[in-house]
mmCIF file of C-alpha atoms in Angstrom:
data_model
loop_
_atom_site.group_PDB
_atom_site.id
_atom_site.type_symbol
_atom_site.label_atom_id
_atom_site.label_comp_id
_atom_site.label_asym_id
_atom_site.label_seq_id
_atom_site.Cartn_x
_atom_site.Cartn_y
_atom_site.Cartn_z
ATOM 1 C CA UNK A 1 77.134 109.906 113.039
ATOM 2 C CA UNK A 2 76.776 112.258 110.061
ATOM 3 C CA UNK A 3 74.629 115.379 110.442
ATOM 4 C CA UNK A 4 71.961 113.839 108.166
ATOM 5 C CA UNK A 5 71.819 110.584 110.126
ATOM 6 C CA UNK A 6 71.664 112.490 113.374
ATOM 7 C CA UNK A 7 68.778 114.596 112.097
ATOM 8 C CA UNK A 8 66.972 111.473 110.939
ATOM 9 C CA UNK A 9 67.443 109.779 114.342
ATOM 10 C CA UNK A 10 66.024 112.839 116.113
ATOM 11 C CA UNK A 11 63.047 113.052 113.770
ATOM 12 C CA UNK A 12 62.400 109.356 114.210
ATOM 13 C CA UNK A 13 62.327 109.746 117.966
ATOM 14 C CA UNK A 14 60.026 112.771 117.671
ATOM 15 C CA UNK A 15 57.733 110.730 115.428
ATOM 16 C CA UNK A 16 57.517 107.824 117.870
ATOM 17 C CA UNK A 17 56.869 110.207 120.778
ATOM 18 C CA UNK A 18 54.141 111.998 118.815
ATOM 19 C CA UNK A 19 52.553 108.622 117.985
ATOM 20 C CA UNK A 20 52.713 107.678 121.665
ATOM 21 C CA UNK A 21 50.907 110.862 122.679
ATOM 22 C CA UNK A 22 48.272 110.304 119.975
ATOM 23 C CA UNK A 23 47.592 106.709 121.069
ATOM 24 C CA UNK A 24 47.563 107.674 124.765
ATOM 25 C CA UNK A 25 44.981 110.378 124.051
ATOM 26 C CA UNK A 26 42.768 108.727 121.468
ATOM 27 C CA UNK A 27 43.659 105.057 121.202
ATOM 28 C CA UNK A 28 44.980 103.181 118.168
ATOM 29 C CA UNK A 29 42.091 104.491 116.070
ATOM 30 C CA UNK A 30 43.274 108.064 116.727
ATOM 31 C CA UNK A 31 46.640 107.532 115.032
ATOM 32 C CA UNK A 32 46.840 109.570 111.788
ATOM 33 C CA UNK A 33 50.265 109.668 110.112
ATOM 34 C CA UNK A 34 49.272 112.888 108.350
ATOM 35 C CA UNK A 35 48.827 114.632 111.710
ATOM 36 C CA UNK A 36 52.056 113.170 113.053
ATOM 37 C CA UNK A 37 53.974 114.418 109.996
ATOM 38 C CA UNK A 38 52.593 117.902 110.570
ATOM 39 C CA UNK A 39 53.444 117.772 114.257
ATOM 40 C CA UNK A 40 57.115 116.918 113.705
ATOM 41 C CA UNK A 41 57.405 119.129 110.627
ATOM 42 C CA UNK A 42 57.973 116.723 107.730
ATOM 43 C CA UNK A 43 56.038 116.217 104.489
ATOM 44 C CA UNK A 44 53.199 113.660 104.636
ATOM 45 C CA UNK A 45 55.199 110.910 102.934
ATOM 46 C CA UNK A 46 58.255 111.833 104.996
ATOM 47 C CA UNK A 47 57.035 109.604 107.848
ATOM 48 C CA UNK A 48 57.980 106.599 105.725
ATOM 49 C CA UNK A 49 61.621 107.686 105.588
ATOM 50 C CA UNK A 50 61.626 107.312 109.374
ATOM 51 C CA UNK A 51 59.727 104.045 109.881
ATOM 52 C CA UNK A 52 58.924 101.278 107.442
ATOM 53 C CA UNK A 53 55.148 101.490 107.915
ATOM 54 C CA UNK A 54 52.418 102.124 110.499
ATOM 55 C CA UNK A 55 52.915 98.621 111.955
ATOM 56 C CA UNK A 56 56.524 99.451 112.781
ATOM 57 C CA UNK A 57 55.501 102.795 114.285
ATOM 58 C CA UNK A 58 52.925 101.115 116.545
ATOM 59 C CA UNK A 59 55.390 98.392 117.554
ATOM 60 C CA UNK A 60 57.996 101.053 118.451
ATOM 61 C CA UNK A 61 55.450 102.778 120.677
ATOM 62 C CA UNK A 62 54.616 99.337 122.136
ATOM 63 C CA UNK A 63 58.282 98.837 122.854
ATOM 64 C CA UNK A 64 58.317 101.992 124.999
ATOM 65 C CA UNK A 65 55.129 100.864 126.779
ATOM 66 C CA UNK A 66 56.636 97.430 127.504
ATOM 67 C CA UNK A 67 59.823 99.014 128.878
ATOM 68 C CA UNK A 68 57.796 101.097 131.333
ATOM 69 C CA UNK A 69 55.672 98.081 132.274
ATOM 70 C CA UNK A 70 58.853 96.104 132.847
ATOM 71 C CA UNK A 71 60.122 98.829 135.209
ATOM 72 C CA UNK A 72 56.808 98.794 137.143
ATOM 73 C CA UNK A 73 56.904 95.015 137.528
ATOM 74 C CA UNK A 74 60.545 95.137 138.647
ATOM 75 C CA UNK A 75 59.616 97.620 141.369
ATOM 76 C CA UNK A 76 56.708 95.395 142.456
ATOM 77 C CA UNK A 77 59.038 92.393 142.615
ATOM 78 C CA UNK A 78 61.349 93.992 145.163
ATOM 79 C CA UNK A 79 58.728 96.121 146.918
ATOM 80 C CA UNK A 80 57.832 93.768 149.767
ATOM 81 C CA UNK A 81 58.202 90.255 151.165
ATOM 82 C CA UNK A 82 60.410 87.901 149.146
ATOM 83 C CA UNK A 83 57.873 85.057 149.615
ATOM 84 C CA UNK A 84 57.003 83.982 146.059
ATOM 85 C CA UNK A 85 53.231 83.895 146.683
ATOM 86 C CA UNK A 86 53.132 87.506 147.852
ATOM 87 C CA UNK A 87 55.553 88.532 145.121
ATOM 88 C CA UNK A 88 53.139 87.128 142.519
ATOM 89 C CA UNK A 89 50.268 89.044 144.118
ATOM 90 C CA UNK A 90 52.254 92.320 144.000
ATOM 91 C CA UNK A 91 53.174 91.721 140.358
ATOM 92 C CA UNK A 92 49.529 91.022 139.434
ATOM 93 C CA UNK A 93 48.303 94.169 141.195
ATOM 94 C CA UNK A 94 51.109 96.227 139.611
ATOM 95 C CA UNK A 95 49.998 94.950 136.200
ATOM 96 C CA UNK A 96 46.483 96.127 136.977
ATOM 97 C CA UNK A 97 47.715 99.559 138.111
ATOM 98 C CA UNK A 98 49.863 99.966 135.021
ATOM 99 C CA UNK A 99 46.951 99.117 132.740
ATOM 100 C CA UNK A 100 44.663 101.555 134.554
ATOM 101 C CA UNK A 101 47.267 104.356 134.415
ATOM 102 C CA UNK A 102 48.179 103.739 130.762
ATOM 103 C CA UNK A 103 44.838 102.535 129.497
ATOM 104 C CA UNK A 104 45.049 103.332 125.794
ATOM 105 C CA UNK A 105 48.744 102.485 125.406
ATOM 106 C CA UNK A 106 48.205 99.198 127.211
ATOM 107 C CA UNK A 107 45.133 98.411 125.090
ATOM 108 C CA UNK A 108 47.127 99.145 121.949
ATOM 109 C CA UNK A 109 49.556 96.337 122.866
ATOM 110 C CA UNK A 110 46.730 93.824 122.520
ATOM 111 C CA UNK A 111 44.502 95.432 119.904
ATOM 112 C CA UNK A 112 47.151 96.020 117.276
ATOM 113 C CA UNK A 113 47.110 93.520 114.404
ATOM 114 C CA UNK A 114 49.839 93.401 111.750
ATOM 115 C CA UNK A 115 48.750 93.875 108.154
ATOM 116 C CA UNK A 116 47.565 90.515 106.776
ATOM 117 C CA UNK A 117 50.406 88.130 105.978
ATOM 118 C CA UNK A 118 53.028 90.182 107.836
ATOM 119 C CA UNK A 119 54.531 88.412 110.847
ATOM 120 C CA UNK A 120 55.352 90.243 114.092
ATOM 121 C CA UNK A 121 59.126 90.921 113.924
ATOM 122 C CA UNK A 122 61.416 88.852 116.142
ATOM 123 C CA UNK A 123 62.604 91.842 118.206
ATOM 124 C CA UNK A 124 59.030 92.637 119.242
ATOM 125 C CA UNK A 125 58.258 89.033 120.220
ATOM 126 C CA UNK A 126 61.471 88.861 122.255
ATOM 127 C CA UNK A 127 60.551 92.025 124.148
ATOM 128 C CA UNK A 128 57.102 90.642 124.963
ATOM 129 C CA UNK A 129 58.471 87.285 126.124
ATOM 130 C CA UNK A 130 61.084 88.976 128.312
ATOM 131 C CA UNK A 131 58.299 90.209 130.611
ATOM 132 C CA UNK A 132 57.370 86.664 131.588
ATOM 133 C CA UNK A 133 60.548 86.411 133.628
ATOM 134 C CA UNK A 134 58.827 88.415 136.379
ATOM 135 C CA UNK A 135 56.254 85.634 136.848
ATOM 136 C CA UNK A 136 58.639 82.829 136.029
ATOM 137 C CA UNK A 137 61.060 83.551 138.868
ATOM 138 C CA UNK A 138 58.625 83.257 141.820
ATOM 139 C CA UNK A 139 56.926 80.273 140.139
ATOM 140 C CA UNK A 140 60.276 78.475 139.916
ATOM 141 C CA UNK A 141 60.670 79.033 143.665
ATOM 142 C CA UNK A 142 57.166 77.666 144.333
ATOM 143 C CA UNK A 143 57.519 74.620 142.059
ATOM 144 C CA UNK A 144 61.164 73.533 142.156
ATOM 145 C CA UNK A 145 60.313 70.140 140.612
ATOM 146 C CA UNK A 146 58.772 71.561 137.458
ATOM 147 C CA UNK A 147 60.731 71.750 134.202
ATOM 148 C CA UNK A 148 61.275 75.130 132.489
ATOM 149 C CA UNK A 149 58.659 74.138 129.874
ATOM 150 C CA UNK A 150 56.076 73.311 132.580
ATOM 151 C CA UNK A 151 56.866 76.556 134.402
ATOM 152 C CA UNK A 152 56.416 78.411 131.129
ATOM 153 C CA UNK A 153 52.930 76.931 130.759
ATOM 154 C CA UNK A 154 51.993 77.882 134.319
ATOM 155 C CA UNK A 155 53.408 81.394 133.909
ATOM 156 C CA UNK A 156 51.361 81.887 130.740
ATOM 157 C CA UNK A 157 48.168 80.606 132.390
ATOM 158 C CA UNK A 158 48.564 82.846 135.436
ATOM 159 C CA UNK A 159 49.352 85.853 133.284
ATOM 160 C CA UNK A 160 46.361 85.210 131.027
ATOM 161 C CA UNK A 161 44.010 84.851 133.989
ATOM 162 C CA UNK A 162 45.165 88.111 135.589
ATOM 163 C CA UNK A 163 45.128 89.833 132.200
ATOM 164 C CA UNK A 164 41.505 88.738 131.719
ATOM 165 C CA UNK A 165 40.490 90.214 135.065
ATOM 166 C CA UNK A 166 42.239 93.480 134.268
ATOM 167 C CA UNK A 167 40.907 93.643 130.709
ATOM 168 C CA UNK A 168 37.249 93.010 131.598
ATOM 169 C CA UNK A 169 37.491 94.954 134.852
ATOM 170 C CA UNK A 170 38.718 98.102 133.077
ATOM 171 C CA UNK A 171 36.385 97.647 130.119
ATOM 172 C CA UNK A 172 33.708 100.317 130.302
ATOM 173 C CA UNK A 173 31.066 97.953 129.165
ATOM 174 C CA UNK A 174 30.068 94.604 130.515
ATOM 175 C CA UNK A 175 31.537 94.495 133.989
ATOM 176 C CA UNK A 176 33.482 97.656 134.830
ATOM 177 C CA UNK A 177 34.730 97.499 138.419
ATOM 178 C CA UNK A 178 36.058 100.309 140.679
ATOM 179 C CA UNK A 179 39.855 100.059 140.664
ATOM 180 C CA UNK A 180 40.186 99.450 144.406
ATOM 181 C CA UNK A 181 37.795 96.523 144.238
ATOM 182 C CA UNK A 182 39.513 95.193 141.119
ATOM 183 C CA UNK A 183 42.912 95.264 142.839
ATOM 184 C CA UNK A 184 41.573 93.329 145.813
ATOM 185 C CA UNK A 185 39.801 90.765 143.608
ATOM 186 C CA UNK A 186 43.013 90.240 141.647
ATOM 187 C CA UNK A 187 44.963 89.731 144.870
ATOM 188 C CA UNK A 188 42.345 87.254 146.154
ATOM 189 C CA UNK A 189 42.242 85.207 142.968
ATOM 190 C CA UNK A 190 46.015 85.226 142.503
ATOM 191 C CA UNK A 191 46.441 83.858 146.044
ATOM 192 C CA UNK A 192 43.732 81.277 145.347
ATOM 193 C CA UNK A 193 45.430 80.153 142.121
ATOM 194 C CA UNK A 194 48.789 79.814 143.843
ATOM 195 C CA UNK A 195 47.250 77.985 146.812
ATOM 196 C CA UNK A 196 45.274 75.686 144.544
ATOM 197 C CA UNK A 197 48.272 74.909 142.363
ATOM 198 C CA UNK A 198 50.629 74.268 145.279
ATOM 199 C CA UNK A 199 48.084 72.124 147.181
ATOM 200 C CA UNK A 200 48.585 69.330 144.662
ATOM 201 C CA UNK A 201 52.279 69.821 144.051
ATOM 202 C CA UNK A 202 53.514 66.993 141.870
ATOM 203 C CA UNK B 1 0.512 90.969 111.077
ATOM 204 C CA UNK B 2 -0.052 92.952 107.878
ATOM 205 C CA UNK B 3 1.673 91.812 104.682
ATOM 206 C CA UNK B 4 4.008 94.831 104.870
ATOM 207 C CA UNK B 5 4.987 94.167 108.490
ATOM 208 C CA UNK B 6 5.506 90.508 107.708
ATOM 209 C CA UNK B 7 7.770 91.375 104.786
ATOM 210 C CA UNK B 8 9.735 93.780 106.973
ATOM 211 C CA UNK B 9 10.182 91.136 109.693
ATOM 212 C CA UNK B 10 11.480 88.628 107.148
ATOM 213 C CA UNK B 11 13.879 91.161 105.626
ATOM 214 C CA UNK B 12 15.103 92.117 109.066
ATOM 215 C CA UNK B 13 15.861 88.508 109.870
ATOM 216 C CA UNK B 14 17.613 88.063 106.521
ATOM 217 C CA UNK B 15 19.685 91.168 107.244
ATOM 218 C CA UNK B 16 20.770 89.925 110.683
ATOM 219 C CA UNK B 17 21.639 86.507 109.265
ATOM 220 C CA UNK B 18 23.654 88.090 106.441
ATOM 221 C CA UNK B 19 25.504 90.239 109.005
ATOM 222 C CA UNK B 20 26.193 87.130 111.083
ATOM 223 C CA UNK B 21 27.710 85.339 108.072
ATOM 224 C CA UNK B 22 29.825 88.399 107.221
ATOM 225 C CA UNK B 23 31.187 88.729 110.778
ATOM 226 C CA UNK B 24 31.807 84.962 111.041
ATOM 227 C CA UNK B 25 33.803 85.048 107.802
ATOM 228 C CA UNK B 26 35.681 88.329 108.083
ATOM 229 C CA UNK B 27 35.250 89.700 111.591
ATOM 230 C CA UNK B 28 33.649 92.996 112.614
ATOM 231 C CA UNK B 29 35.856 94.881 110.164
ATOM 232 C CA UNK B 30 34.334 92.872 107.305
ATOM 233 C CA UNK B 31 30.810 94.164 107.915
ATOM 234 C CA UNK B 32 29.703 96.444 105.036
ATOM 235 C CA UNK B 33 26.035 97.481 105.104
ATOM 236 C CA UNK B 34 26.211 98.172 101.356
ATOM 237 C CA UNK B 35 27.072 94.504 100.707
ATOM 238 C CA UNK B 36 24.382 93.321 103.123
ATOM 239 C CA UNK B 37 21.763 95.478 101.385
ATOM 240 C CA UNK B 38 22.741 93.941 98.047
ATOM 241 C CA UNK B 39 22.646 90.426 99.492
ATOM 242 C CA UNK B 40 19.087 90.733 100.837
ATOM 243 C CA UNK B 41 17.896 92.778 97.843
ATOM 244 C CA UNK B 42 17.105 96.211 99.301
ATOM 245 C CA UNK B 43 18.436 99.667 98.376
ATOM 246 C CA UNK B 44 21.564 100.816 100.247
ATOM 247 C CA UNK B 45 19.675 103.048 102.659
ATOM 248 C CA UNK B 46 16.978 100.381 103.063
ATOM 249 C CA UNK B 47 19.012 98.683 105.761
ATOM 250 C CA UNK B 48 18.104 101.565 108.072
ATOM 251 C CA UNK B 49 14.407 100.813 107.732
ATOM 252 C CA UNK B 50 15.180 97.421 109.282
ATOM 253 C CA UNK B 51 17.580 98.348 112.097
ATOM 254 C CA UNK B 52 18.270 101.675 113.742
ATOM 255 C CA UNK B 53 21.998 101.697 112.973
ATOM 256 C CA UNK B 54 25.066 99.457 112.658
ATOM 257 C CA UNK B 55 25.350 99.233 116.449
ATOM 258 C CA UNK B 56 21.902 97.675 116.658
ATOM 259 C CA UNK B 57 22.722 95.282 113.827
ATOM 260 C CA UNK B 58 25.897 94.120 115.590
ATOM 261 C CA UNK B 59 24.067 93.776 118.919
ATOM 262 C CA UNK B 60 21.355 91.657 117.258
ATOM 263 C CA UNK B 61 24.035 89.341 115.845
ATOM 264 C CA UNK B 62 25.604 89.303 119.328
ATOM 265 C CA UNK B 63 22.245 88.292 120.750
ATOM 266 C CA UNK B 64 22.213 85.206 118.503
ATOM 267 C CA UNK B 65 25.804 84.384 119.489
ATOM 268 C CA UNK B 66 24.952 84.695 123.196
ATOM 269 C CA UNK B 67 21.921 82.423 122.778
ATOM 270 C CA UNK B 68 24.073 79.699 121.226
ATOM 271 C CA UNK B 69 26.737 80.174 123.898
ATOM 272 C CA UNK B 70 24.026 79.869 126.525
ATOM 273 C CA UNK B 71 22.897 76.560 125.008
ATOM 274 C CA UNK B 72 26.487 75.240 124.995
ATOM 275 C CA UNK B 73 26.981 76.174 128.642
ATOM 276 C CA UNK B 74 23.644 74.586 129.588
ATOM 277 C CA UNK B 75 24.750 71.343 127.967
ATOM 278 C CA UNK B 76 28.082 71.492 129.814
ATOM 279 C CA UNK B 77 26.266 72.063 133.091
ATOM 280 C CA UNK B 78 24.309 68.833 132.872
ATOM 281 C CA UNK B 79 26.915 66.828 130.934
ATOM 282 C CA UNK B 80 28.646 65.086 133.849
ATOM 283 C CA UNK B 81 29.046 64.969 137.613
ATOM 284 C CA UNK B 82 26.826 67.351 139.612
ATOM 285 C CA UNK B 83 29.776 68.236 141.895
ATOM 286 C CA UNK B 84 30.078 72.031 141.602
ATOM 287 C CA UNK B 85 33.866 72.024 141.146
ATOM 288 C CA UNK B 86 33.692 69.700 138.150
ATOM 289 C CA UNK B 87 30.670 71.549 136.807
ATOM 290 C CA UNK B 88 32.685 74.782 136.818
ATOM 291 C CA UNK B 89 35.526 73.030 134.983
ATOM 292 C CA UNK B 90 33.123 71.739 132.285
ATOM 293 C CA UNK B 91 31.602 75.194 131.879
ATOM 294 C CA UNK B 92 35.054 76.793 131.531
ATOM 295 C CA UNK B 93 36.158 74.246 128.926
ATOM 296 C CA UNK B 94 32.839 74.622 127.050
ATOM 297 C CA UNK B 95 33.426 78.388 126.949
ATOM 298 C CA UNK B 96 36.844 77.743 125.409
ATOM 299 C CA UNK B 97 35.393 75.350 122.824
ATOM 300 C CA UNK B 98 32.645 77.771 121.891
ATOM 301 C CA UNK B 99 35.149 80.597 121.392
ATOM 302 C CA UNK B 100 37.388 78.387 119.251
ATOM 303 C CA UNK B 101 34.460 77.178 117.120
ATOM 304 C CA UNK B 102 32.929 80.656 116.718
ATOM 305 C CA UNK B 103 36.097 82.706 116.789
ATOM 306 C CA UNK B 104 35.051 85.845 114.909
ATOM 307 C CA UNK B 105 31.509 85.979 116.306
ATOM 308 C CA UNK B 106 32.848 85.518 119.812
ATOM 309 C CA UNK B 107 35.529 88.199 119.274
ATOM 310 C CA UNK B 108 32.850 90.574 117.990
ATOM 311 C CA UNK B 109 31.070 90.357 121.366
ATOM 312 C CA UNK B 110 34.089 91.933 123.040
ATOM 313 C CA UNK B 111 35.518 94.123 120.275
ATOM 314 C CA UNK B 112 32.340 95.984 119.438
ATOM 315 C CA UNK B 113 32.160 99.508 120.854
ATOM 316 C CA UNK B 114 29.025 101.622 120.640
ATOM 317 C CA UNK B 115 29.302 104.968 118.869
ATOM 318 C CA UNK B 116 30.658 107.569 121.312
ATOM 319 C CA UNK B 117 28.062 108.739 123.824
ATOM 320 C CA UNK B 118 25.610 105.935 123.027
ATOM 321 C CA UNK B 119 24.984 103.545 125.923
ATOM 322 C CA UNK B 120 24.572 99.793 125.397
ATOM 323 C CA UNK B 121 20.791 99.188 125.459
ATOM 324 C CA UNK B 122 19.305 97.509 128.527
ATOM 325 C CA UNK B 123 18.126 94.417 126.641
ATOM 326 C CA UNK B 124 21.690 93.663 125.517
ATOM 327 C CA UNK B 125 23.116 94.113 129.020
ATOM 328 C CA UNK B 126 20.429 91.837 130.454
ATOM 329 C CA UNK B 127 21.264 89.114 127.922
ATOM 330 C CA UNK B 128 24.958 89.312 128.802
ATOM 331 C CA UNK B 129 24.298 89.204 132.539
ATOM 332 C CA UNK B 130 21.963 86.224 132.164
ATOM 333 C CA UNK B 131 24.959 84.071 131.196
ATOM 334 C CA UNK B 132 26.543 84.515 134.609
ATOM 335 C CA UNK B 133 23.896 82.274 136.128
ATOM 336 C CA UNK B 134 25.817 79.255 134.791
ATOM 337 C CA UNK B 135 28.782 80.122 137.020
ATOM 338 C CA UNK B 136 26.696 81.526 139.834
ATOM 339 C CA UNK B 137 24.801 78.291 140.543
ATOM 340 C CA UNK B 138 27.775 76.002 141.255
ATOM 341 C CA UNK B 139 29.497 78.825 143.179
ATOM 342 C CA UNK B 140 26.451 79.187 145.421
ATOM 343 C CA UNK B 141 26.722 75.451 146.173
ATOM 344 C CA UNK B 142 30.445 75.793 146.960
ATOM 345 C CA UNK B 143 30.071 78.904 149.144
ATOM 346 C CA UNK B 144 26.704 78.678 150.907
ATOM 347 C CA UNK B 145 27.718 81.418 153.392
ATOM 348 C CA UNK B 146 28.376 84.064 150.761
ATOM 349 C CA UNK B 147 25.828 86.739 149.948
ATOM 350 C CA UNK B 148 24.488 87.091 146.394
ATOM 351 C CA UNK B 149 26.659 90.217 145.964
ATOM 352 C CA UNK B 150 29.794 88.358 147.078
ATOM 353 C CA UNK B 151 28.938 85.424 144.807
ATOM 354 C CA UNK B 152 28.486 87.900 141.964
ATOM 355 C CA UNK B 153 32.003 89.231 142.525
ATOM 356 C CA UNK B 154 33.482 85.733 142.599
ATOM 357 C CA UNK B 155 31.547 84.707 139.473
ATOM 358 C CA UNK B 156 32.841 87.753 137.626
ATOM 359 C CA UNK B 157 36.433 87.112 138.716
ATOM 360 C CA UNK B 158 36.324 83.452 137.676
ATOM 361 C CA UNK B 159 34.740 84.309 134.364
ATOM 362 C CA UNK B 160 37.307 87.048 133.672
ATOM 363 C CA UNK B 161 40.216 84.742 134.470
ATOM 364 C CA UNK B 162 38.947 81.971 132.175
ATOM 365 C CA UNK B 163 38.095 84.536 129.501
ATOM 366 C CA UNK B 164 41.667 85.851 129.663
ATOM 367 C CA UNK B 165 43.106 82.366 129.139
ATOM 368 C CA UNK B 166 40.792 81.759 126.191
ATOM 369 C CA UNK B 167 41.381 85.197 124.666
ATOM 370 C CA UNK B 168 45.180 85.090 124.812
ATOM 371 C CA UNK B 169 45.334 81.367 124.063
ATOM 372 C CA UNK B 170 43.352 81.765 120.847
ATOM 373 C CA UNK B 171 45.109 85.002 119.887
ATOM 374 C CA UNK B 172 47.357 84.241 116.929
ATOM 375 C CA UNK B 173 50.038 86.489 118.251
ATOM 376 C CA UNK B 174 51.717 86.538 121.603
ATOM 377 C CA UNK B 175 51.013 83.123 123.065
ATOM 378 C CA UNK B 176 48.863 80.994 120.766
ATOM 379 C CA UNK B 177 48.358 77.550 122.300
ATOM 380 C CA UNK B 178 47.128 74.310 120.650
ATOM 381 C CA UNK B 179 43.470 73.879 121.617
ATOM 382 C CA UNK B 180 43.974 70.551 123.430
ATOM 383 C CA UNK B 181 46.639 72.060 125.632
ATOM 384 C CA UNK B 182 44.555 75.175 126.216
ATOM 385 C CA UNK B 183 41.586 73.080 127.359
ATOM 386 C CA UNK B 184 43.712 71.164 129.836
ATOM 387 C CA UNK B 185 45.349 74.347 131.183
ATOM 388 C CA UNK B 186 41.932 75.897 131.676
ATOM 389 C CA UNK B 187 40.733 72.818 133.547
ATOM 390 C CA UNK B 188 43.860 72.833 135.736
ATOM 391 C CA UNK B 189 43.622 76.508 136.608
ATOM 392 C CA UNK B 190 39.870 76.415 137.196
ATOM 393 C CA UNK B 191 40.331 73.543 139.657
ATOM 394 C CA UNK B 192 43.189 75.450 141.311
ATOM 395 C CA UNK B 193 41.059 78.597 141.669
ATOM 396 C CA UNK B 194 38.183 76.650 143.198
ATOM 397 C CA UNK B 195 40.511 74.724 145.525
ATOM 398 C CA UNK B 196 42.320 77.904 146.548
ATOM 399 C CA UNK B 197 39.084 79.778 147.175
ATOM 400 C CA UNK B 198 37.443 76.963 149.139
ATOM 401 C CA UNK B 199 40.580 76.280 151.223
ATOM 402 C CA UNK B 200 40.006 79.533 153.129
ATOM 403 C CA UNK B 201 36.274 79.426 153.216
ATOM 404 C CA UNK B 202 35.038 82.218 155.412
#
């Protein structure tokens, strides 16, 4: 790599890390490219030599968040009984813990909207979809007769249900719940969903 | 009521209706008090003779949305078998339909944040909590041994899970789902949750 390219790569990484700190501290609304430029020591417009636009910057931060979430879910997967029902419960609770520990970065994953008319790039969609494998694997063990497409539907439903509990539970508004209680409710409902779904196995 | 008070009440209603149309068309981000003032024919600052601030205006629109949601859920409650399991399924599907038909107004209920340090007023919290009675009633029939507090926890968990499926299913991003499929997934998972929870009745 040439000296110039190397410098650019380092600045780009510094920019993404500065954006990550800003979002973690103040949420998506606290992201000001002018402040980031100052922090990493480039001119205001210089940010746009490093990333295409703010959407790309936010997606790159999201990419780092997803990688850490992926690591947490992988640990949960192997951190106990191999029975698929209990594995799903551990994954659901780990998702809750990750969201609580990374509240603003996790929120940013769902609150960010691309500028109108701009699609989410393929690489970002692929990264998001990759995470479903954690749920997919134990579901495939529970429902060996289901097709991959059917398992995909079930994985999405389970994820959405747990996500809803985490999102509203951590929301400091309508129904904020102490984290210990939230974890136990998530475990209870995840077990109930699995039990209910397996009771009428096709 | 004096002529002046009457005029103020009418203007206030016109303002809230104009805000409702703006949010329905363009979401919370599309709400500009300057445009609303023009639409109802008052000076720019005149809006603040009618409502305290933008937060109050948004909460008043939310109040109208919640009242219509309440009516939809009431219809779902009585629109079929009185068996609590099927009643819960109808309520969940009606919630999905309402969100799909009132997408931006429904989103505004959850996306709106009060200005920092300002609590949500009691009247708004009471209105939101009132809606839980739709879920609470059939749950009380399913779990006669549970205390009101325990039923409250279960109602909140069920609501959050269904809300998560609706929110991510209607999100035009990660996992958008055709509405027919979403409705049937919600029905399936709601039945599974009820079956799973009743299977190990205390």
